[in-house]
Amino acid sequence: MLARLEKHLADLSIRGLELADPARLTEAARALMTTDREQPTVFDEERLAAIVDLYIRTGIQVHSPGYMGRQFSGVVPLSGVIDFVSSVVNQPSSFYEAGQLPNVAERIMADELNRFIGWDQDRFAMVTTSGGSLANLTALLAARNRAFPGYWSQGHSALAAQVRPAVAVGADVHYSVARAAGVMGIGEDRIVRLPLDGRRRIDADRARQALDAAAAQGLTVFCLVASAGTTPVGAFDPLDRLAVIARERGLWFHVDGAHGASLLVSDRLRHKLRGIAEADSLTWDAHKMMFVPAPCTLLFYRDRESGRGAFRQTASYVFDERQDIYTALDNGDKNFECTKRPMIMPLWALWAMYGKSLFAEKIEYLCRLTQEAHAILEGEPDFEVLHRPEANILCFRYRPEGVEVDDLHPFQVDLRNRVKSRGNFFISKVDVDGVAALRVVMMNHHITSGHFQMLLDEIRKAGQSQ
């Protein structure tokens, strides 16, 4: 297995995604399964090799220079080795007695990363969760329970008849926030979408008007959610100005930094999150731009007491009634999961071995590469660039002569699918102002501006075949 992974990592050829027919892949997978149902089959090394080869071959090739499509990264190989160790020793990390080093490592990494956030060292807290969606839900629960203390135990009946809880977000907020509103019983109709400016950030100048309009409609906004690196275009909302609005109105200020919070470790890029110290909570996905296996999400609270308000339960089989130096490190009462992978270990091990410079250098390179790609596009008359990238996400359209405005959306959708089917590059697409655009996310430091130029040639070829 290690030899096959080494070969996989050493292959820097340009390859995208080859989608297998699901029926044929199912057939191939079933053919690798033992037919003996009565007793364990003797270990078959060739069968295992075939399973690993099939697994590697049919996935997105995140280590290839042709991979520019999604926000999950090619991992630093050492972090995968630590993840392998975690799988074998199997130490669930919600409680100290089950995962001692993982719980200590969480505290260490919380302290290390909070140096870049800037919260009071004695008041803040951090827990790990399985993904940014769960972190956003958990933060919104803490915000709701602070605003409406009786909601956890009594549900909607705890509210006065005229109270209609609502959450304010940017129009490009990640769908997980709207999903969280549905899970919490708030409903998507009570999502107040704040207007965006020309850079697709929340327009702070018009946000107050939108909040006033929501209040006039009878909505009680209790939380303002900003984004540090939106999923569509990678925009960073003006956190400092939005924090002022949140404080004026007594709102919980949550920052979804699942993608962009990692820029905090870079001295050159940290300014993009100016104002983060004024947030009440922060979602940070290390499995994106910290280059570790998914999932590894960090949920930070400025005030640990507020963070404890997300869940309010007792369970004698896990929660100790008498706290000591060991149970003080338990975090099962602060996150949704009881059994939780020790997801902090790959991140802590990399940080312990290499320090922040490893992460900062990779992040700075990928952001610089995206700026170079933007400059290339500006010099190509048959391409339309849609924004100046703030991090490592770039959206654009291919607009050769003869493509009418009404055909632009389906043309981009078909184009992306054709590029994907050709098997050399994997890119994504997103609707910008209701019209599809091609989208690249630079997550692999093996990519160069030369590879991006090759992608543009591939796009042209795919466009000419339509």
Tab-separated table of C-alpha atoms in Angstrom:
chain	number	residue	atom	x	y	z
A	1	MET	CA	0.000	0.000	0.000
A	2	LEU	CA	2.776	2.443	0.892
A	3	ALA	CA	4.590	1.659	-2.338
A	4	ARG	CA	1.444	2.360	-4.328
A	5	LEU	CA	0.855	5.657	-2.523
A	6	GLU	CA	4.477	6.662	-3.091
A	7	LYS	CA	4.042	5.982	-6.806
A	8	HIS	CA	0.787	7.955	-6.796
A	9	LEU	CA	2.411	10.989	-5.156
A	10	ALA	CA	5.396	10.848	-7.509
A	11	ASP	CA	3.157	10.994	-10.582
A	12	LEU	CA	2.947	14.694	-11.477
A	13	SER	CA	1.334	14.152	-14.862
A	14	ILE	CA	-1.607	16.374	-15.784
A	15	ARG	CA	-4.771	14.436	-15.134
A	16	GLY	CA	-8.247	15.410	-14.107
A	17	LEU	CA	-11.181	13.179	-13.292
A	18	GLU	CA	-12.271	10.127	-15.227
A	19	LEU	CA	-15.842	9.369	-14.220
A	20	ALA	CA	-16.542	5.639	-14.247
A	21	ASP	CA	-19.965	4.331	-15.089
A	22	PRO	CA	-21.511	3.595	-11.642
A	23	ALA	CA	-22.799	0.196	-12.751
A	24	ARG	CA	-19.393	-0.859	-14.054
A	25	LEU	CA	-17.619	0.462	-10.963
A	26	THR	CA	-20.066	-1.443	-8.763
A	27	GLU	CA	-19.377	-4.569	-10.792
A	28	ALA	CA	-15.622	-4.075	-10.448
A	29	ALA	CA	-15.923	-3.512	-6.690
A	30	ARG	CA	-18.103	-6.598	-6.221
A	31	ALA	CA	-15.618	-8.678	-8.208
A	32	LEU	CA	-12.995	-7.853	-5.563
A	33	MET	CA	-15.159	-9.159	-2.702
A	34	THR	CA	-14.749	-12.611	-1.239
A	35	THR	CA	-17.602	-15.013	-1.886
A	36	ASP	CA	-16.940	-16.996	1.297
A	37	ARG	CA	-19.739	-16.204	3.765
A	38	GLU	CA	-19.063	-18.907	6.362
A	39	GLN	CA	-15.550	-18.094	7.574
A	40	PRO	CA	-12.882	-15.404	7.157
A	41	THR	CA	-11.025	-15.738	3.886
A	42	VAL	CA	-7.262	-16.176	3.876
A	43	PHE	CA	-5.543	-12.815	3.349
A	44	ASP	CA	-5.010	-12.159	-0.357
A	45	GLU	CA	-2.321	-9.549	-1.048
A	46	GLU	CA	-3.271	-9.278	-4.713
A	47	ARG	CA	-6.889	-8.576	-3.796
A	48	LEU	CA	-5.818	-5.810	-1.421
A	49	ALA	CA	-3.553	-4.314	-4.086
A	50	ALA	CA	-6.434	-4.293	-6.552
A	51	ILE	CA	-8.707	-2.599	-3.998
A	52	VAL	CA	-6.147	0.140	-3.336
A	53	ASP	CA	-5.482	0.651	-7.048
A	54	LEU	CA	-9.214	0.979	-7.768
A	55	TYR	CA	-9.591	3.445	-4.898
A	56	ILE	CA	-6.731	5.652	-6.100
A	57	ARG	CA	-7.663	5.493	-9.771
A	58	THR	CA	-11.318	6.486	-9.415
A	59	GLY	CA	-10.901	9.524	-7.178
A	60	ILE	CA	-10.172	13.165	-7.896
A	61	GLN	CA	-6.438	13.450	-8.461
A	62	VAL	CA	-5.778	16.158	-5.881
A	63	HIS	CA	-1.984	15.938	-6.232
A	64	SER	CA	-1.985	16.468	-10.006
A	65	PRO	CA	-1.352	19.887	-11.625
A	66	GLY	CA	-4.615	19.262	-13.493
A	67	TYR	CA	-6.657	19.516	-10.294
A	68	MET	CA	-8.036	23.050	-9.953
A	69	GLY	CA	-11.656	22.365	-9.109
A	70	ARG	CA	-12.550	22.122	-5.429
A	71	GLN	CA	-11.577	23.454	-2.023
A	72	PHE	CA	-10.228	20.260	-0.536
A	73	SER	CA	-6.509	19.953	-0.915
A	74	GLY	CA	-3.753	17.555	-1.614
A	75	VAL	CA	-2.514	16.772	1.876
A	76	VAL	CA	1.005	17.065	3.185
A	77	PRO	CA	1.858	13.326	3.119
A	78	LEU	CA	3.040	13.254	6.731
A	79	SER	CA	-0.425	14.316	7.886
A	80	GLY	CA	-1.845	11.270	6.110
A	81	VAL	CA	0.588	9.039	7.979
A	82	ILE	CA	-0.569	10.514	11.299
A	83	ASP	CA	-4.184	10.009	10.206
A	84	PHE	CA	-3.342	6.357	9.548
A	85	VAL	CA	-1.944	6.059	13.081
A	86	SER	CA	-5.130	7.631	14.445
A	87	SER	CA	-7.257	5.090	12.599
A	88	VAL	CA	-5.301	2.166	14.030
A	89	VAL	CA	-4.980	3.301	17.650
A	90	ASN	CA	-8.613	4.530	17.531
A	91	GLN	CA	-8.779	7.128	20.313
A	92	PRO	CA	-12.075	9.085	20.137
A	93	SER	CA	-11.269	12.591	21.279
A	94	SER	CA	-14.375	14.074	22.868
A	95	PHE	CA	-13.199	12.992	26.320
A	96	TYR	CA	-9.718	13.172	27.815
A	97	GLU	CA	-9.680	9.637	29.166
A	98	ALA	CA	-10.294	8.229	25.672
A	99	GLY	CA	-7.846	10.439	23.784
A	100	GLN	CA	-5.314	12.079	26.052
A	101	LEU	CA	-2.809	13.451	23.549
A	102	PRO	CA	-5.528	14.603	21.080
A	103	ASN	CA	-7.188	16.655	23.823
A	104	VAL	CA	-3.890	18.193	24.869
A	105	ALA	CA	-3.055	18.840	21.213
A	106	GLU	CA	-6.387	20.663	20.788
A	107	ARG	CA	-5.474	23.014	23.623
A	108	ILE	CA	-2.006	23.570	22.189
A	109	MET	CA	-3.266	24.313	18.676
A	110	ALA	CA	-5.989	26.560	20.078
A	111	ASP	CA	-3.330	28.640	21.814
A	112	GLU	CA	-1.052	28.638	18.764
A	113	LEU	CA	-3.739	29.780	16.325
A	114	ASN	CA	-5.372	32.247	18.691
A	115	ARG	CA	-2.155	34.257	18.511
A	116	PHE	CA	-3.307	35.237	15.030
A	117	ILE	CA	-6.938	35.820	16.024
A	118	GLY	CA	-6.106	37.975	19.055
A	119	TRP	CA	-8.661	36.962	21.690
A	120	ASP	CA	-8.128	37.047	25.444
A	121	GLN	CA	-6.034	33.968	26.187
A	122	ASP	CA	-7.925	33.288	29.425
A	123	ARG	CA	-11.434	33.577	27.954
A	124	PHE	CA	-11.491	32.032	24.468
A	125	ALA	CA	-12.117	28.372	23.596
A	126	MET	CA	-11.759	26.058	20.599
A	127	VAL	CA	-13.322	22.696	19.743
A	128	THR	CA	-12.888	20.500	16.679
A	129	THR	CA	-15.863	19.395	14.597
A	130	SER	CA	-16.376	17.187	11.565
A	131	GLY	CA	-16.658	19.865	8.918
A	132	GLY	CA	-17.521	23.527	8.542
A	133	SER	CA	-21.236	22.832	8.161
A	134	LEU	CA	-21.381	21.308	11.635
A	135	ALA	CA	-19.257	24.123	13.038
A	136	ASN	CA	-21.598	26.759	11.589
A	137	LEU	CA	-24.617	24.937	13.017
A	138	THR	CA	-22.971	24.707	16.443
A	139	ALA	CA	-22.076	28.411	16.478
A	140	LEU	CA	-25.625	29.371	15.466
A	141	LEU	CA	-27.005	27.191	18.257
A	142	ALA	CA	-24.813	29.033	20.761
A	143	ALA	CA	-25.976	32.354	19.334
A	144	ARG	CA	-29.650	31.375	19.440
A	145	ASN	CA	-29.466	30.018	22.981
A	146	ARG	CA	-27.816	33.217	24.191
A	147	ALA	CA	-30.493	35.358	22.557
A	148	PHE	CA	-33.406	33.096	23.600
A	149	PRO	CA	-32.364	31.226	26.779
A	150	GLY	CA	-35.507	29.120	27.024
A	151	TYR	CA	-35.403	27.838	23.449
A	152	TRP	CA	-33.250	24.781	24.161
A	153	SER	CA	-35.613	23.270	26.729
A	154	GLN	CA	-38.985	24.660	25.646
A	155	GLY	CA	-38.570	25.087	21.913
A	156	HIS	CA	-40.513	27.745	20.027
A	157	SER	CA	-43.093	27.932	22.809
A	158	ALA	CA	-40.497	29.785	24.916
A	159	LEU	CA	-40.811	32.793	22.616
A	160	ALA	CA	-43.366	35.534	22.770
A	161	ALA	CA	-45.936	35.341	19.983
A	162	GLN	CA	-44.463	38.292	18.087
A	163	VAL	CA	-40.829	37.061	18.194
A	164	ARG	CA	-39.601	35.571	14.902
A	165	PRO	CA	-35.888	34.637	15.182
A	166	ALA	CA	-33.793	35.394	12.094
A	167	VAL	CA	-30.181	35.258	10.901
A	168	ALA	CA	-28.511	37.888	8.693
A	169	VAL	CA	-26.013	36.677	6.087
A	170	GLY	CA	-24.286	37.838	2.937
A	171	ALA	CA	-25.976	36.876	-0.311
A	172	ASP	CA	-23.044	34.555	-1.174
A	173	VAL	CA	-22.953	32.795	2.203
A	174	HIS	CA	-22.301	29.043	2.167
A	175	TYR	CA	-25.432	26.934	1.904
A	176	SER	CA	-24.667	25.276	5.249
A	177	VAL	CA	-25.852	28.407	7.059
A	178	ALA	CA	-29.287	28.251	5.427
A	179	ARG	CA	-29.318	24.526	6.120
A	180	ALA	CA	-28.538	25.210	9.778
A	181	ALA	CA	-31.488	27.601	9.921
A	182	GLY	CA	-33.704	24.810	8.645
A	183	VAL	CA	-32.299	22.300	11.142
A	184	MET	CA	-32.872	24.765	13.996
A	185	GLY	CA	-36.467	25.375	12.981
A	186	ILE	CA	-35.850	29.000	12.034
A	187	GLY	CA	-36.600	28.428	8.365
A	188	GLU	CA	-35.024	29.752	5.182
A	189	ASP	CA	-37.675	32.464	4.966
A	190	ARG	CA	-36.047	34.066	7.999
A	191	ILE	CA	-32.628	34.269	6.414
A	192	VAL	CA	-31.974	37.983	5.870
A	193	ARG	CA	-29.657	38.247	2.869
A	194	LEU	CA	-27.557	41.377	3.042
A	195	PRO	CA	-26.635	43.143	-0.236
A	196	LEU	CA	-23.200	42.768	-1.793
A	197	ASP	CA	-20.840	45.384	-3.163
A	198	GLY	CA	-18.977	45.291	-6.478
A	199	ARG	CA	-16.430	42.843	-5.053
A	200	ARG	CA	-19.205	40.475	-3.895
A	201	ARG	CA	-18.614	41.274	-0.225
A	202	ILE	CA	-21.338	42.297	2.210
A	203	ASP	CA	-21.948	45.976	1.566
A	204	ALA	CA	-21.549	47.454	5.044
A	205	ASP	CA	-23.034	50.763	3.901
A	206	ARG	CA	-26.325	49.087	2.992
A	207	ALA	CA	-26.364	46.382	5.667
A	208	ARG	CA	-28.012	48.622	8.261
A	209	GLN	CA	-30.852	49.401	5.861
A	210	ALA	CA	-31.409	45.697	5.220
A	211	LEU	CA	-31.462	44.980	8.952
A	212	ASP	CA	-33.915	47.831	9.531
A	213	ALA	CA	-36.148	46.436	6.781
A	214	ALA	CA	-36.051	42.991	8.405
A	215	ALA	CA	-37.064	44.489	11.757
A	216	ALA	CA	-39.927	46.331	10.068
A	217	GLN	CA	-41.141	42.972	8.773
A	218	GLY	CA	-41.251	41.619	12.315
A	219	LEU	CA	-38.017	39.599	12.232
A	220	THR	CA	-35.780	39.435	15.295
A	221	VAL	CA	-32.247	39.059	13.948
A	222	PHE	CA	-30.003	37.532	16.621
A	223	CYS	CA	-26.896	36.657	14.594
A	224	LEU	CA	-24.925	38.236	11.762
A	225	VAL	CA	-22.840	35.781	9.715
A	226	ALA	CA	-19.940	37.105	7.665
A	227	SER	CA	-17.639	35.149	5.349
A	228	ALA	CA	-13.864	35.111	5.205
A	229	GLY	CA	-13.464	33.592	1.764
A	230	THR	CA	-16.875	32.965	0.193
A	231	THR	CA	-17.268	29.714	-1.694
A	232	PRO	CA	-18.314	31.218	-5.052
A	233	VAL	CA	-15.490	33.743	-5.564
A	234	GLY	CA	-13.389	33.756	-2.372
A	235	ALA	CA	-14.492	37.224	-1.228
A	236	PHE	CA	-13.684	38.494	2.270
A	237	ASP	CA	-16.450	40.480	3.947
A	238	PRO	CA	-15.370	43.686	5.770
A	239	LEU	CA	-15.236	42.112	9.220
A	240	ASP	CA	-14.202	45.260	11.062
A	241	ARG	CA	-17.160	47.296	9.787
A	242	LEU	CA	-19.653	44.462	10.238
A	243	ALA	CA	-18.449	43.921	13.794
A	244	VAL	CA	-19.430	47.520	14.602
A	245	ILE	CA	-22.928	46.911	13.235
A	246	ALA	CA	-23.266	43.690	15.224
A	247	ARG	CA	-22.213	45.409	18.448
A	248	GLU	CA	-24.589	48.311	17.857
A	249	ARG	CA	-27.509	45.926	17.581
A	250	GLY	CA	-26.507	43.334	20.151
A	251	LEU	CA	-26.049	40.593	17.550
A	252	TRP	CA	-23.838	37.544	17.801
A	253	PHE	CA	-21.139	38.017	15.144
A	254	HIS	CA	-20.097	34.712	13.545
A	255	VAL	CA	-17.431	34.474	10.847
A	256	ASP	CA	-17.503	31.541	8.459
A	257	GLY	CA	-13.810	31.356	7.682
A	258	ALA	CA	-13.927	27.723	6.603
A	259	HIS	CA	-11.871	28.546	3.547
A	260	GLY	CA	-10.107	31.819	4.250
A	261	ALA	CA	-9.279	31.771	7.970
A	262	SER	CA	-6.028	29.976	7.157
A	263	LEU	CA	-4.707	33.249	5.725
A	264	LEU	CA	-4.286	34.330	9.350
A	265	VAL	CA	-1.036	32.354	9.567
A	266	SER	CA	0.489	34.484	6.791
A	267	ASP	CA	2.047	37.817	7.756
A	268	ARG	CA	1.409	39.029	4.191
A	269	LEU	CA	-2.243	38.016	3.953
A	270	ARG	CA	-3.567	38.326	7.510
A	271	HIS	CA	-4.901	41.823	6.821
A	272	LYS	CA	-7.741	40.337	4.796
A	273	LEU	CA	-9.324	39.266	8.090
A	274	ARG	CA	-8.950	42.649	9.776
A	275	GLY	CA	-11.533	42.820	12.556
A	276	ILE	CA	-11.597	39.085	13.305
A	277	ALA	CA	-10.812	39.780	16.969
A	278	GLU	CA	-14.253	41.388	17.275
A	279	ALA	CA	-16.107	38.208	16.234
A	280	ASP	CA	-17.928	36.012	18.724
A	281	SER	CA	-17.145	32.787	16.883
A	282	LEU	CA	-15.086	31.567	13.931
A	283	THR	CA	-15.266	28.483	11.721
A	284	TRP	CA	-11.879	27.395	10.331
A	285	ASP	CA	-11.408	24.342	8.073
A	286	ALA	CA	-7.892	23.003	8.371
A	287	HIS	CA	-8.666	20.408	5.687
A	288	LYS	CA	-8.804	23.203	3.145
A	289	MET	CA	-5.799	25.526	3.234
A	290	MET	CA	-3.890	23.856	6.060
A	291	PHE	CA	-3.481	20.775	3.835
A	292	VAL	CA	-4.536	17.985	6.208
A	293	PRO	CA	-7.009	15.116	5.683
A	294	ALA	CA	-10.710	15.869	5.945
A	295	PRO	CA	-12.468	16.468	8.136
A	296	CYS	CA	-10.592	18.792	10.427
A	297	THR	CA	-12.569	21.870	11.394
A	298	LEU	CA	-11.775	24.232	14.253
A	299	LEU	CA	-14.590	26.190	15.907
A	300	PHE	CA	-13.365	29.130	17.989
A	301	TYR	CA	-15.342	31.150	20.567
A	302	ARG	CA	-14.221	34.519	21.880
A	303	ASP	CA	-15.943	33.712	25.200
A	304	ARG	CA	-15.786	30.080	26.300
A	305	GLU	CA	-18.861	30.512	28.510
A	306	SER	CA	-20.943	31.505	25.486
A	307	GLY	CA	-19.577	28.498	23.648
A	308	ARG	CA	-20.854	26.168	26.326
A	309	GLY	CA	-24.358	27.402	25.581
A	310	ALA	CA	-24.659	25.514	22.285
A	311	PHE	CA	-25.753	22.324	24.070
A	312	ARG	CA	-27.325	21.919	27.507
A	313	GLN	CA	-27.569	18.332	28.576
A	314	THR	CA	-26.648	15.896	31.299
A	315	ALA	CA	-25.634	12.297	30.714
A	316	SER	CA	-24.150	10.421	33.646
A	317	TYR	CA	-22.437	7.859	31.407
A	318	VAL	CA	-20.126	10.467	29.835
A	319	PHE	CA	-20.390	13.799	31.668
A	320	ASP	CA	-18.638	13.775	35.044
A	321	GLU	CA	-20.376	15.678	37.826
A	322	ARG	CA	-17.080	16.384	39.597
A	323	GLN	CA	-14.524	18.153	37.442
A	324	ASP	CA	-10.825	17.495	37.912
A	325	ILE	CA	-7.651	18.161	35.943
A	326	TYR	CA	-8.607	15.416	33.480
A	327	THR	CA	-12.274	16.149	32.844
A	328	ALA	CA	-11.415	19.842	32.490
A	329	LEU	CA	-10.092	18.942	29.041
A	330	ASP	CA	-13.259	17.116	27.954
A	331	ASN	CA	-15.092	18.771	25.075
A	332	GLY	CA	-18.012	16.424	24.531
A	333	ASP	CA	-20.339	18.964	26.129
A	334	LYS	CA	-19.338	21.642	23.603
A	335	ASN	CA	-19.690	19.794	20.289
A	336	PHE	CA	-22.422	17.739	18.659
A	337	GLU	CA	-20.346	14.586	18.405
A	338	CYS	CA	-19.812	12.097	21.200
A	339	THR	CA	-17.523	9.735	19.315
A	340	LYS	CA	-15.212	12.044	17.373
A	341	ARG	CA	-12.090	11.337	15.377
A	342	PRO	CA	-8.858	12.813	16.799
A	343	MET	CA	-8.806	15.111	13.794
A	344	ILE	CA	-6.431	17.588	15.394
A	345	MET	CA	-3.539	15.129	15.337
A	346	PRO	CA	-2.460	15.535	11.662
A	347	LEU	CA	-2.531	19.325	12.025
A	348	TRP	CA	-0.683	19.349	15.338
A	349	ALA	CA	1.958	16.924	14.061
A	350	LEU	CA	2.690	19.124	11.029
A	351	TRP	CA	2.808	22.232	13.220
A	352	ALA	CA	5.101	20.441	15.694
A	353	MET	CA	7.442	19.267	12.945
A	354	TYR	CA	7.558	22.320	10.668
A	355	GLY	CA	5.941	25.316	12.385
A	356	LYS	CA	3.705	27.868	10.702
A	357	SER	CA	6.104	28.622	7.846
A	358	LEU	CA	5.134	25.461	5.980
A	359	PHE	CA	1.516	26.588	5.878
A	360	ALA	CA	2.259	30.264	5.241
A	361	GLU	CA	4.553	29.546	2.288
A	362	LYS	CA	2.057	27.213	0.601
A	363	ILE	CA	-0.852	29.616	1.127
A	364	GLU	CA	1.111	32.620	-0.137
A	365	TYR	CA	2.240	30.707	-3.217
A	366	LEU	CA	-1.291	29.601	-4.108
A	367	CYS	CA	-2.672	33.122	-3.688
A	368	ARG	CA	0.184	34.556	-5.772
A	369	LEU	CA	-0.421	31.905	-8.439
A	370	THR	CA	-4.090	32.904	-8.605
A	371	GLN	CA	-3.078	36.535	-9.150
A	372	GLU	CA	-0.830	35.396	-12.002
A	373	ALA	CA	-3.754	33.466	-13.523
A	374	HIS	CA	-5.877	36.610	-13.287
A	375	ALA	CA	-3.206	38.582	-15.154
A	376	ILE	CA	-3.063	35.914	-17.878
A	377	LEU	CA	-6.840	36.082	-18.351
A	378	GLU	CA	-6.774	39.850	-18.701
A	379	GLY	CA	-4.509	39.401	-21.693
A	380	GLU	CA	-6.765	36.872	-23.417
A	381	PRO	CA	-9.473	38.679	-25.466
A	382	ASP	CA	-11.708	35.586	-25.754
A	383	PHE	CA	-11.959	35.240	-21.981
A	384	GLU	CA	-13.909	37.382	-19.506
A	385	VAL	CA	-12.528	37.678	-15.988
A	386	LEU	CA	-15.233	38.375	-13.392
A	387	HIS	CA	-13.340	39.628	-10.349
A	388	ARG	CA	-9.911	40.277	-8.921
A	389	PRO	CA	-9.105	37.280	-6.688
A	390	GLU	CA	-8.650	37.903	-2.984
A	391	ALA	CA	-7.191	34.482	-2.251
A	392	ASN	CA	-6.952	31.341	-4.396
A	393	ILE	CA	-10.375	31.225	-6.112
A	394	LEU	CA	-10.874	32.719	-9.570
A	395	CYS	CA	-14.018	32.836	-11.740
A	396	PHE	CA	-14.127	33.627	-15.437
A	397	ARG	CA	-15.991	32.845	-18.656
A	398	TYR	CA	-14.901	31.733	-22.099
A	399	ARG	CA	-16.563	34.082	-24.623
A	400	PRO	CA	-15.436	33.368	-28.174
A	401	GLU	CA	-17.047	35.177	-31.058
A	402	GLY	CA	-20.479	33.864	-31.984
A	403	VAL	CA	-21.713	33.028	-28.485
A	404	GLU	CA	-24.859	35.070	-27.857
A	405	VAL	CA	-25.722	36.480	-24.432
A	406	ASP	CA	-28.721	34.163	-24.082
A	407	ASP	CA	-26.504	31.161	-24.777
A	408	LEU	CA	-23.744	32.160	-22.370
A	409	HIS	CA	-25.055	30.179	-19.370
A	410	PRO	CA	-25.565	26.799	-21.078
A	411	PHE	CA	-22.343	27.308	-23.031
A	412	GLN	CA	-20.283	27.571	-19.807
A	413	VAL	CA	-22.066	24.593	-18.216
A	414	ASP	CA	-21.445	22.396	-21.247
A	415	LEU	CA	-17.894	23.685	-21.516
A	416	ARG	CA	-17.049	22.717	-17.960
A	417	ASN	CA	-18.473	19.236	-18.496
A	418	ARG	CA	-16.492	18.821	-21.717
A	419	VAL	CA	-13.265	19.857	-20.014
A	420	LYS	CA	-13.983	17.355	-17.241
A	421	SER	CA	-14.789	14.551	-19.674
A	422	ARG	CA	-11.528	15.098	-21.596
A	423	GLY	CA	-9.765	13.898	-18.431
A	424	ASN	CA	-6.831	16.312	-18.294
A	425	PHE	CA	-8.149	19.062	-16.011
A	426	PHE	CA	-10.726	19.174	-13.268
A	427	ILE	CA	-12.383	22.568	-12.743
A	428	SER	CA	-15.706	23.589	-11.222
A	429	LYS	CA	-18.436	26.064	-12.140
A	430	VAL	CA	-20.552	28.571	-10.250
A	431	ASP	CA	-23.350	30.968	-11.117
A	432	VAL	CA	-22.293	34.612	-10.836
A	433	ASP	CA	-25.200	37.047	-11.158
A	434	GLY	CA	-27.325	34.193	-12.443
A	435	VAL	CA	-24.973	33.199	-15.265
A	436	ALA	CA	-22.639	30.194	-15.097
A	437	ALA	CA	-18.915	30.828	-14.857
A	438	LEU	CA	-15.857	28.589	-14.856
A	439	ARG	CA	-14.148	28.406	-11.483
A	440	VAL	CA	-10.642	27.370	-10.496
A	441	VAL	CA	-9.397	26.822	-6.952
A	442	MET	CA	-5.627	26.630	-6.583
A	443	MET	CA	-5.008	24.040	-3.846
A	444	ASN	CA	-1.920	22.275	-5.162
A	445	HIS	CA	1.535	23.842	-5.011
A	446	HIS	CA	2.662	21.739	-7.993
A	447	ILE	CA	0.509	23.926	-10.264
A	448	THR	CA	2.302	26.712	-12.152
A	449	SER	CA	1.076	29.551	-14.343
A	450	GLY	CA	2.160	27.385	-17.272
A	451	HIS	CA	-0.361	24.747	-16.248
A	452	PHE	CA	-3.052	27.414	-16.128
A	453	GLN	CA	-2.169	28.493	-19.659
A	454	MET	CA	-2.515	24.856	-20.695
A	455	LEU	CA	-5.961	24.823	-19.082
A	456	LEU	CA	-7.019	27.791	-21.198
A	457	ASP	CA	-5.885	25.944	-24.329
A	458	GLU	CA	-7.923	22.938	-23.186
A	459	ILE	CA	-10.967	25.156	-22.675
A	460	ARG	CA	-10.598	26.556	-26.181
A	461	LYS	CA	-10.410	23.054	-27.663
A	462	ALA	CA	-13.481	21.989	-25.691
A	463	GLY	CA	-15.328	25.112	-26.815
A	464	GLN	CA	-14.559	24.522	-30.463
A	465	SER	CA	-15.950	20.979	-30.267
A	466	GLN	CA	-19.353	22.168	-29.007
